[in-house]
mmCIF file of C-alpha atoms in Angstrom:
data_model
loop_
_atom_site.group_PDB
_atom_site.id
_atom_site.type_symbol
_atom_site.label_atom_id
_atom_site.label_comp_id
_atom_site.label_asym_id
_atom_site.label_seq_id
_atom_site.Cartn_x
_atom_site.Cartn_y
_atom_site.Cartn_z
ATOM 1 C CA UNK A 76 -23.475 -97.814 0.051
ATOM 2 C CA UNK A 77 -23.069 -94.109 0.120
ATOM 3 C CA UNK A 78 -25.935 -92.209 1.420
ATOM 4 C CA UNK A 79 -26.365 -88.714 -0.084
ATOM 5 C CA UNK A 80 -27.793 -86.119 2.134
ATOM 6 C CA UNK A 81 -29.192 -83.026 0.436
ATOM 7 C CA UNK A 82 -28.633 -80.113 2.758
ATOM 8 C CA UNK A 83 -29.657 -76.555 1.942
ATOM 9 C CA UNK A 84 -26.703 -74.357 0.932
ATOM 10 C CA UNK A 85 -26.099 -71.459 3.283
ATOM 11 C CA UNK A 86 -26.970 -68.136 1.670
ATOM 12 C CA UNK A 87 -24.179 -65.648 0.911
ATOM 13 C CA UNK A 88 -23.618 -62.794 3.333
ATOM 14 C CA UNK A 89 -24.819 -60.282 0.771
ATOM 15 C CA UNK A 90 -28.006 -62.281 0.347
ATOM 16 C CA UNK A 91 -28.669 -62.178 4.067
ATOM 17 C CA UNK A 92 -28.077 -58.451 4.536
ATOM 18 C CA UNK A 93 -29.094 -56.773 1.276
ATOM 19 C CA UNK A 94 -32.549 -55.374 0.906
ATOM 20 C CA UNK A 95 -34.055 -55.703 -2.532
ATOM 21 C CA UNK A 96 -37.035 -54.011 -4.094
ATOM 22 C CA UNK A 97 -39.815 -55.645 -6.121
ATOM 23 C CA UNK A 98 -37.632 -55.765 -9.268
ATOM 24 C CA UNK A 99 -34.728 -57.416 -7.476
ATOM 25 C CA UNK A 100 -32.418 -54.374 -7.347
ATOM 26 C CA UNK A 101 -30.539 -53.663 -4.145
ATOM 27 C CA UNK A 102 -31.809 -50.532 -2.438
ATOM 28 C CA UNK A 103 -29.378 -47.906 -1.058
ATOM 29 C CA UNK A 104 -28.682 -47.756 2.651
ATOM 30 C CA UNK A 105 -30.599 -44.927 4.277
ATOM 31 C CA UNK A 106 -28.639 -42.303 6.225
ATOM 32 C CA UNK A 107 -29.047 -42.410 9.990
ATOM 33 C CA UNK A 108 -29.072 -39.531 12.423
ATOM 34 C CA UNK A 109 -25.860 -40.832 13.973
ATOM 35 C CA UNK A 110 -24.087 -40.807 10.611
ATOM 36 C CA UNK A 111 -25.172 -37.243 9.852
ATOM 37 C CA UNK A 112 -23.975 -36.033 13.240
ATOM 38 C CA UNK A 113 -20.633 -37.778 12.781
ATOM 39 C CA UNK A 114 -20.138 -36.200 9.307
ATOM 40 C CA UNK A 115 -21.049 -32.752 10.664
ATOM 41 C CA UNK A 116 -18.570 -33.077 13.527
ATOM 42 C CA UNK A 117 -15.804 -34.104 11.121
ATOM 43 C CA UNK A 118 -16.492 -31.053 8.896
ATOM 44 C CA UNK A 119 -16.540 -28.703 11.894
ATOM 45 C CA UNK A 120 -13.275 -30.181 13.147
ATOM 46 C CA UNK A 121 -11.593 -29.702 9.760
ATOM 47 C CA UNK A 122 -12.770 -26.072 9.584
ATOM 48 C CA UNK A 123 -11.539 -25.381 13.114
ATOM 49 C CA UNK A 124 -8.163 -26.882 12.254
ATOM 50 C CA UNK A 125 -7.809 -24.652 9.181
ATOM 51 C CA UNK A 126 -8.854 -21.626 11.231
ATOM 52 C CA UNK A 127 -6.341 -22.215 14.031
ATOM 53 C CA UNK A 128 -3.433 -23.494 11.906
ATOM 54 C CA UNK A 129 -3.611 -21.173 8.858
ATOM 55 C CA UNK A 130 -6.074 -18.256 9.024
ATOM 56 C CA UNK A 131 -5.510 -16.890 12.552
ATOM 57 C CA UNK A 132 -1.665 -16.959 12.331
ATOM 58 C CA UNK A 133 -1.542 -15.522 8.777
ATOM 59 C CA UNK A 134 -4.070 -12.685 9.314
ATOM 60 C CA UNK A 135 -3.858 -11.789 13.023
ATOM 61 C CA UNK A 136 -0.585 -13.336 14.267
ATOM 62 C CA UNK A 137 -2.532 -15.569 16.687
ATOM 63 C CA UNK A 138 -1.033 -19.088 16.852
ATOM 64 C CA UNK A 139 -2.894 -21.310 19.369
ATOM 65 C CA UNK A 140 -1.405 -24.555 17.974
ATOM 66 C CA UNK A 141 2.188 -23.514 17.282
ATOM 67 C CA UNK A 142 2.068 -24.746 13.676
ATOM 68 C CA UNK A 143 1.745 -21.176 12.363
ATOM 69 C CA UNK A 144 5.251 -20.341 13.606
ATOM 70 C CA UNK A 145 6.643 -23.487 11.983
ATOM 71 C CA UNK A 146 5.042 -22.553 8.647
ATOM 72 C CA UNK A 147 6.148 -18.900 8.907
ATOM 73 C CA UNK A 148 2.539 -17.650 8.993
ATOM 74 C CA UNK A 149 2.601 -16.151 12.493
ATOM 75 C CA UNK A 150 5.307 -13.612 11.667
ATOM 76 C CA UNK A 151 3.428 -12.581 8.527
ATOM 77 C CA UNK A 152 0.267 -11.975 10.537
ATOM 78 C CA UNK A 153 2.154 -9.976 13.180
ATOM 79 C CA UNK A 154 3.672 -7.756 10.474
ATOM 80 C CA UNK A 155 0.209 -7.126 8.986
ATOM 81 C CA UNK A 156 -1.324 -6.177 12.323
ATOM 82 C CA UNK A 157 1.602 -3.927 13.243
ATOM 83 C CA UNK A 158 1.478 -2.044 9.945
ATOM 84 C CA UNK A 159 -2.313 -1.713 10.094
ATOM 85 C CA UNK A 160 -2.057 -0.260 13.616
ATOM 86 C CA UNK A 161 0.670 2.183 12.620
ATOM 87 C CA UNK A 162 -1.224 3.380 9.547
ATOM 88 C CA UNK A 163 -4.428 3.813 11.548
ATOM 89 C CA UNK A 164 -2.627 5.764 14.280
ATOM 90 C CA UNK A 165 -1.013 7.969 11.670
ATOM 91 C CA UNK A 166 -4.348 8.737 9.983
ATOM 92 C CA UNK A 167 -5.771 9.843 13.320
ATOM 93 C CA UNK A 168 -2.730 11.997 14.128
ATOM 94 C CA UNK A 169 -2.294 13.620 10.706
ATOM 95 C CA UNK A 170 -5.342 15.404 9.285
ATOM 96 C CA UNK A 171 -5.564 16.025 5.539
ATOM 97 C CA UNK A 172 -4.348 19.477 4.493
ATOM 98 C CA UNK A 173 -6.430 21.513 2.030
ATOM 99 C CA UNK A 174 -4.913 24.547 0.329
ATOM 100 C CA UNK A 175 -6.976 27.702 0.491
ATOM 101 C CA UNK A 176 -7.694 29.713 -2.705
ATOM 102 C CA UNK A 177 -5.180 32.439 -1.759
ATOM 103 C CA UNK A 178 -2.356 29.910 -1.495
ATOM 104 C CA UNK A 179 -3.291 28.311 -4.825
ATOM 105 C CA UNK A 180 -3.344 31.721 -6.494
ATOM 106 C CA UNK A 181 0.085 32.506 -5.017
ATOM 107 C CA UNK A 182 1.483 29.232 -6.413
ATOM 108 C CA UNK A 183 0.084 30.073 -9.855
ATOM 109 C CA UNK A 184 1.802 33.456 -9.750
ATOM 110 C CA UNK A 185 5.122 31.872 -8.755
ATOM 111 C CA UNK A 186 4.887 29.366 -11.626
ATOM 112 C CA UNK A 187 4.166 32.179 -14.074
ATOM 113 C CA UNK A 188 7.219 34.086 -12.848
ATOM 114 C CA UNK A 189 9.388 30.957 -13.111
ATOM 115 C CA UNK A 190 8.308 30.568 -16.743
ATOM 116 C CA UNK A 191 9.254 34.208 -17.403
ATOM 117 C CA UNK A 192 12.657 33.874 -15.695
ATOM 118 C CA UNK A 193 13.404 30.642 -17.552
ATOM 119 C CA UNK A 194 12.592 32.254 -20.899
ATOM 120 C CA UNK A 195 14.896 35.174 -20.183
ATOM 121 C CA UNK A 196 17.933 33.204 -18.924
ATOM 122 C CA UNK A 197 17.453 30.295 -21.350
ATOM 123 C CA UNK A 198 16.900 27.697 -18.606
ATOM 124 C CA UNK A 199 16.154 24.044 -19.501
ATOM 125 C CA UNK A 200 12.593 23.213 -20.520
ATOM 126 C CA UNK A 201 12.006 21.410 -17.218
ATOM 127 C CA UNK A 202 12.241 24.729 -15.398
ATOM 128 C CA UNK A 203 9.656 26.476 -17.552
ATOM 129 C CA UNK A 204 6.911 23.853 -17.493
ATOM 130 C CA UNK A 205 3.587 25.431 -16.518
ATOM 131 C CA UNK A 206 0.196 23.910 -15.677
ATOM 132 C CA UNK A 207 -1.996 22.807 -18.579
ATOM 133 C CA UNK A 208 -4.249 25.855 -18.265
ATOM 134 C CA UNK A 209 -1.302 28.293 -18.666
ATOM 135 C CA UNK A 210 0.378 29.207 -21.979
ATOM 136 C CA UNK A 211 3.849 27.605 -22.308
ATOM 137 C CA UNK A 212 6.738 30.041 -22.855
ATOM 138 C CA UNK A 213 9.514 28.904 -25.223
ATOM 139 C CA UNK A 214 12.554 30.759 -26.448
ATOM 140 C CA UNK A 215 14.914 30.248 -29.416
ATOM 141 C CA UNK A 216 18.453 29.367 -28.445
ATOM 142 C CA UNK A 217 20.018 32.403 -30.123
ATOM 143 C CA UNK A 218 17.430 35.101 -29.469
ATOM 144 C CA UNK A 219 15.056 34.666 -26.470
ATOM 145 C CA UNK A 220 11.521 35.871 -27.009
ATOM 146 C CA UNK A 221 10.362 38.817 -24.887
ATOM 147 C CA UNK A 222 8.563 37.886 -21.701
ATOM 148 C CA UNK A 223 4.749 38.130 -21.897
ATOM 149 C CA UNK A 224 3.028 40.774 -19.862
ATOM 150 C CA UNK A 225 1.669 39.431 -16.571
ATOM 151 C CA UNK A 226 -2.072 38.966 -16.240
ATOM 152 C CA UNK A 227 -3.966 41.394 -13.993
ATOM 153 C CA UNK A 228 -3.969 38.808 -11.208
ATOM 154 C CA UNK A 229 -0.179 38.562 -11.380
ATOM 155 C CA UNK A 230 0.333 42.317 -10.826
ATOM 156 C CA UNK A 231 0.321 41.770 -7.079
ATOM 157 C CA UNK A 232 3.725 40.064 -7.062
ATOM 158 C CA UNK A 233 4.628 37.728 -4.178
ATOM 159 C CA UNK A 234 7.319 38.634 -1.731
ATOM 160 C CA UNK A 235 10.923 38.452 -3.062
ATOM 161 C CA UNK A 236 11.782 35.710 -0.565
ATOM 162 C CA UNK A 237 8.983 33.486 -1.929
ATOM 163 C CA UNK A 238 10.135 33.985 -5.522
ATOM 164 C CA UNK A 239 13.745 33.274 -4.598
ATOM 165 C CA UNK A 240 12.770 30.078 -2.781
ATOM 166 C CA UNK A 241 10.757 28.849 -5.760
ATOM 167 C CA UNK A 242 13.619 29.616 -8.157
ATOM 168 C CA UNK A 243 16.110 27.834 -5.884
ATOM 169 C CA UNK A 244 13.873 24.729 -5.771
ATOM 170 C CA UNK A 245 13.542 24.637 -9.568
ATOM 171 C CA UNK A 246 17.293 25.085 -10.065
ATOM 172 C CA UNK A 247 18.021 22.357 -7.503
ATOM 173 C CA UNK A 248 15.832 19.863 -9.372
ATOM 174 C CA UNK A 249 17.478 20.682 -12.676
ATOM 175 C CA UNK A 250 21.021 20.296 -11.317
ATOM 176 C CA UNK A 251 20.681 17.413 -8.840
ATOM 177 C CA UNK A 252 17.760 15.512 -10.356
ATOM 178 C CA UNK A 253 15.659 15.877 -7.169
ATOM 179 C CA UNK A 254 13.009 18.484 -6.415
ATOM 180 C CA UNK A 255 12.688 18.036 -2.626
ATOM 181 C CA UNK A 256 14.848 16.436 0.053
ATOM 182 C CA UNK A 257 13.974 16.058 3.759
ATOM 183 C CA UNK A 258 15.577 14.190 6.669
ATOM 184 C CA UNK A 259 14.145 13.206 10.058
ATOM 185 C CA UNK A 260 15.741 11.509 13.057
ATOM 186 C CA UNK A 261 13.363 9.032 14.721
ATOM 187 C CA UNK A 262 13.800 7.922 18.305
ATOM 188 C CA UNK A 263 13.128 4.229 19.113
ATOM 189 C CA UNK A 264 9.406 3.591 18.584
ATOM 190 C CA UNK A 265 8.805 6.967 16.879
ATOM 191 C CA UNK A 266 7.078 7.268 13.481
ATOM 192 C CA UNK A 267 6.665 10.002 10.858
ATOM 193 C CA UNK A 268 4.675 10.527 7.638
ATOM 194 C CA UNK A 269 5.521 12.501 4.493
ATOM 195 C CA UNK A 270 3.093 12.796 1.558
ATOM 196 C CA UNK A 271 2.885 14.328 -1.911
ATOM 197 C CA UNK A 272 -0.193 16.204 -3.161
ATOM 198 C CA UNK A 273 -0.898 14.510 -6.517
ATOM 199 C CA UNK A 274 -3.562 14.330 -9.206
ATOM 200 C CA UNK A 275 -4.814 10.945 -10.410
ATOM 201 C CA UNK A 276 -2.311 9.340 -12.778
ATOM 202 C CA UNK A 277 0.624 11.614 -11.886
ATOM 203 C CA UNK A 278 3.973 9.878 -11.353
ATOM 204 C CA UNK A 279 6.603 10.914 -8.809
ATOM 205 C CA UNK A 280 10.124 9.513 -8.508
ATOM 206 C CA UNK A 281 11.441 8.844 -5.002
ATOM 207 C CA UNK A 282 14.391 7.541 -3.053
ATOM 208 C CA UNK A 283 14.537 7.050 0.724
ATOM 209 C CA UNK A 284 17.142 5.546 3.012
ATOM 210 C CA UNK A 285 17.523 4.770 6.703
ATOM 211 C CA UNK A 286 21.216 5.760 6.435
ATOM 212 C CA UNK A 287 22.691 2.453 7.527
ATOM 213 C CA UNK A 288 19.809 1.322 9.751
ATOM 214 C CA UNK A 289 16.338 -0.170 9.049
ATOM 215 C CA UNK A 290 12.706 0.984 9.455
ATOM 216 C CA UNK A 291 9.179 -0.336 8.986
ATOM 217 C CA UNK A 292 7.275 1.465 6.228
ATOM 218 C CA UNK A 293 3.813 1.746 4.678
ATOM 219 C CA UNK A 294 3.370 3.423 1.278
ATOM 220 C CA UNK A 295 -0.266 4.551 1.013
ATOM 221 C CA UNK A 296 -2.623 7.284 -0.146
ATOM 222 C CA UNK A 297 -5.899 8.970 0.803
ATOM 223 C CA UNK A 298 -8.216 11.678 -0.471
ATOM 224 C CA UNK A 299 -11.795 12.256 -1.557
ATOM 225 C CA UNK A 300 -13.029 9.502 0.755
ATOM 226 C CA UNK A 301 -10.691 6.930 -0.838
ATOM 227 C CA UNK A 302 -7.779 5.015 0.668
ATOM 228 C CA UNK A 303 -5.136 2.728 -0.821
ATOM 229 C CA UNK A 304 -2.087 0.825 0.486
ATOM 230 C CA UNK A 305 0.590 0.451 -2.184
ATOM 231 C CA UNK A 306 3.280 -1.458 -0.300
ATOM 232 C CA UNK A 307 4.431 -2.381 3.205
ATOM 233 C CA UNK A 308 7.699 -3.624 4.626
ATOM 234 C CA UNK A 309 9.497 -4.457 7.850
ATOM 235 C CA UNK A 310 13.150 -3.814 8.735
ATOM 236 C CA UNK A 311 13.940 -2.293 5.302
ATOM 237 C CA UNK A 312 17.148 -0.226 4.886
ATOM 238 C CA UNK A 313 16.202 1.784 1.753
ATOM 239 C CA UNK A 314 13.983 1.934 -1.339
ATOM 240 C CA UNK A 315 13.694 3.777 -4.655
ATOM 241 C CA UNK A 316 11.230 3.780 -7.530
ATOM 242 C CA UNK A 317 8.134 5.537 -8.861
ATOM 243 C CA UNK A 318 4.816 6.312 -7.138
ATOM 244 C CA UNK A 319 1.737 6.556 -9.414
ATOM 245 C CA UNK A 320 -1.302 8.230 -7.833
ATOM 246 C CA UNK A 321 -4.336 5.925 -7.957
ATOM 247 C CA UNK A 322 -6.618 8.930 -7.373
ATOM 248 C CA UNK A 323 -6.387 12.640 -6.594
ATOM 249 C CA UNK A 324 -5.214 13.171 -3.021
ATOM 250 C CA UNK A 325 -2.179 12.751 -0.757
ATOM 251 C CA UNK A 326 0.198 9.865 -1.459
ATOM 252 C CA UNK A 327 3.387 9.045 0.408
ATOM 253 C CA UNK A 328 5.146 7.119 3.145
ATOM 254 C CA UNK A 329 4.931 6.337 6.843
ATOM 255 C CA UNK A 330 8.076 5.150 8.641
ATOM 256 C CA UNK A 331 8.524 3.847 12.178
ATOM 257 C CA UNK A 332 11.762 3.092 14.010
ATOM 258 C CA UNK A 333 11.482 -0.320 15.704
ATOM 259 C CA UNK A 334 15.172 -0.546 16.589
ATOM 260 C CA UNK A 335 16.767 0.335 19.938
ATOM 261 C CA UNK A 336 18.737 3.296 18.538
ATOM 262 C CA UNK A 337 17.825 6.579 16.781
ATOM 263 C CA UNK A 338 17.425 6.289 13.005
ATOM 264 C CA UNK A 339 17.698 9.112 10.436
ATOM 265 C CA UNK A 340 15.375 8.758 7.424
ATOM 266 C CA UNK A 341 16.190 10.787 4.293
ATOM 267 C CA UNK A 342 13.645 11.187 1.450
ATOM 268 C CA UNK A 343 14.289 12.649 -2.012
ATOM 269 C CA UNK A 344 11.454 13.230 -4.524
ATOM 270 C CA UNK A 345 10.921 14.587 -8.036
ATOM 271 C CA UNK A 346 8.330 14.396 -10.797
ATOM 272 C CA UNK A 347 4.652 15.312 -11.053
ATOM 273 C CA UNK A 348 3.172 16.561 -7.767
ATOM 274 C CA UNK A 349 1.946 19.881 -6.421
ATOM 275 C CA UNK A 350 3.876 19.946 -3.156
ATOM 276 C CA UNK A 351 5.555 17.836 -0.494
ATOM 277 C CA UNK A 352 3.653 17.782 2.811
ATOM 278 C CA UNK A 353 5.945 17.180 5.762
ATOM 279 C CA UNK A 354 5.689 17.788 9.530
#
């Protein structure tokens, strides 16, 4: 005869551990102080890893882990810091130049005389362009119009040497395509800055070359309490293009020779700007 023994069935593990409310639903597990501390430490560790692996190498060139060099971020950060330091040193060394009223008046007189000369000799229109506030002088191809009488302010003519220099510059731009050209030889570690005085929105064409070598450069502008960095580069042999003034002020280039030999930098410019400011 088989004897049947009724033994209580062991409860499931979930039944032993789950906590239920009055309706029979399982209540959520409450967070403990140890769990919160552990989650906080994990978040802090992840942030520190991102800081040391990505941000510090990419922005400051600091690579405590060595991964920044593997990813190419350390070199990028070093270039940024070097260019920032060079631009800051240049701003301290080169003070903005402001033209006095006498100089501006002299430039206006020279431009008026250029317009008169161009009308008489039948020069291209590019040579006779005057500022917006002046009356443009045009001449028929067959019979040039007589030159207008100079205004009272223009009666005090500038020195002949100044007029000749202005005419030579205008003729040079018309024949060669460039208005100004300058060259500087930089010793190892030496830097130099050249800027154009421009009104907001004016466009200047440029071309510069290290003549077979390379330089670091920073194209930037300043004026009226504003600053802007257009472009930066490291170990660049040459560049050409257009520079559009973001605001009225001085806009141009800073070069530094980071090689072990002297480097000659040549800059050519043309277009809309008042003057080229060079050391």
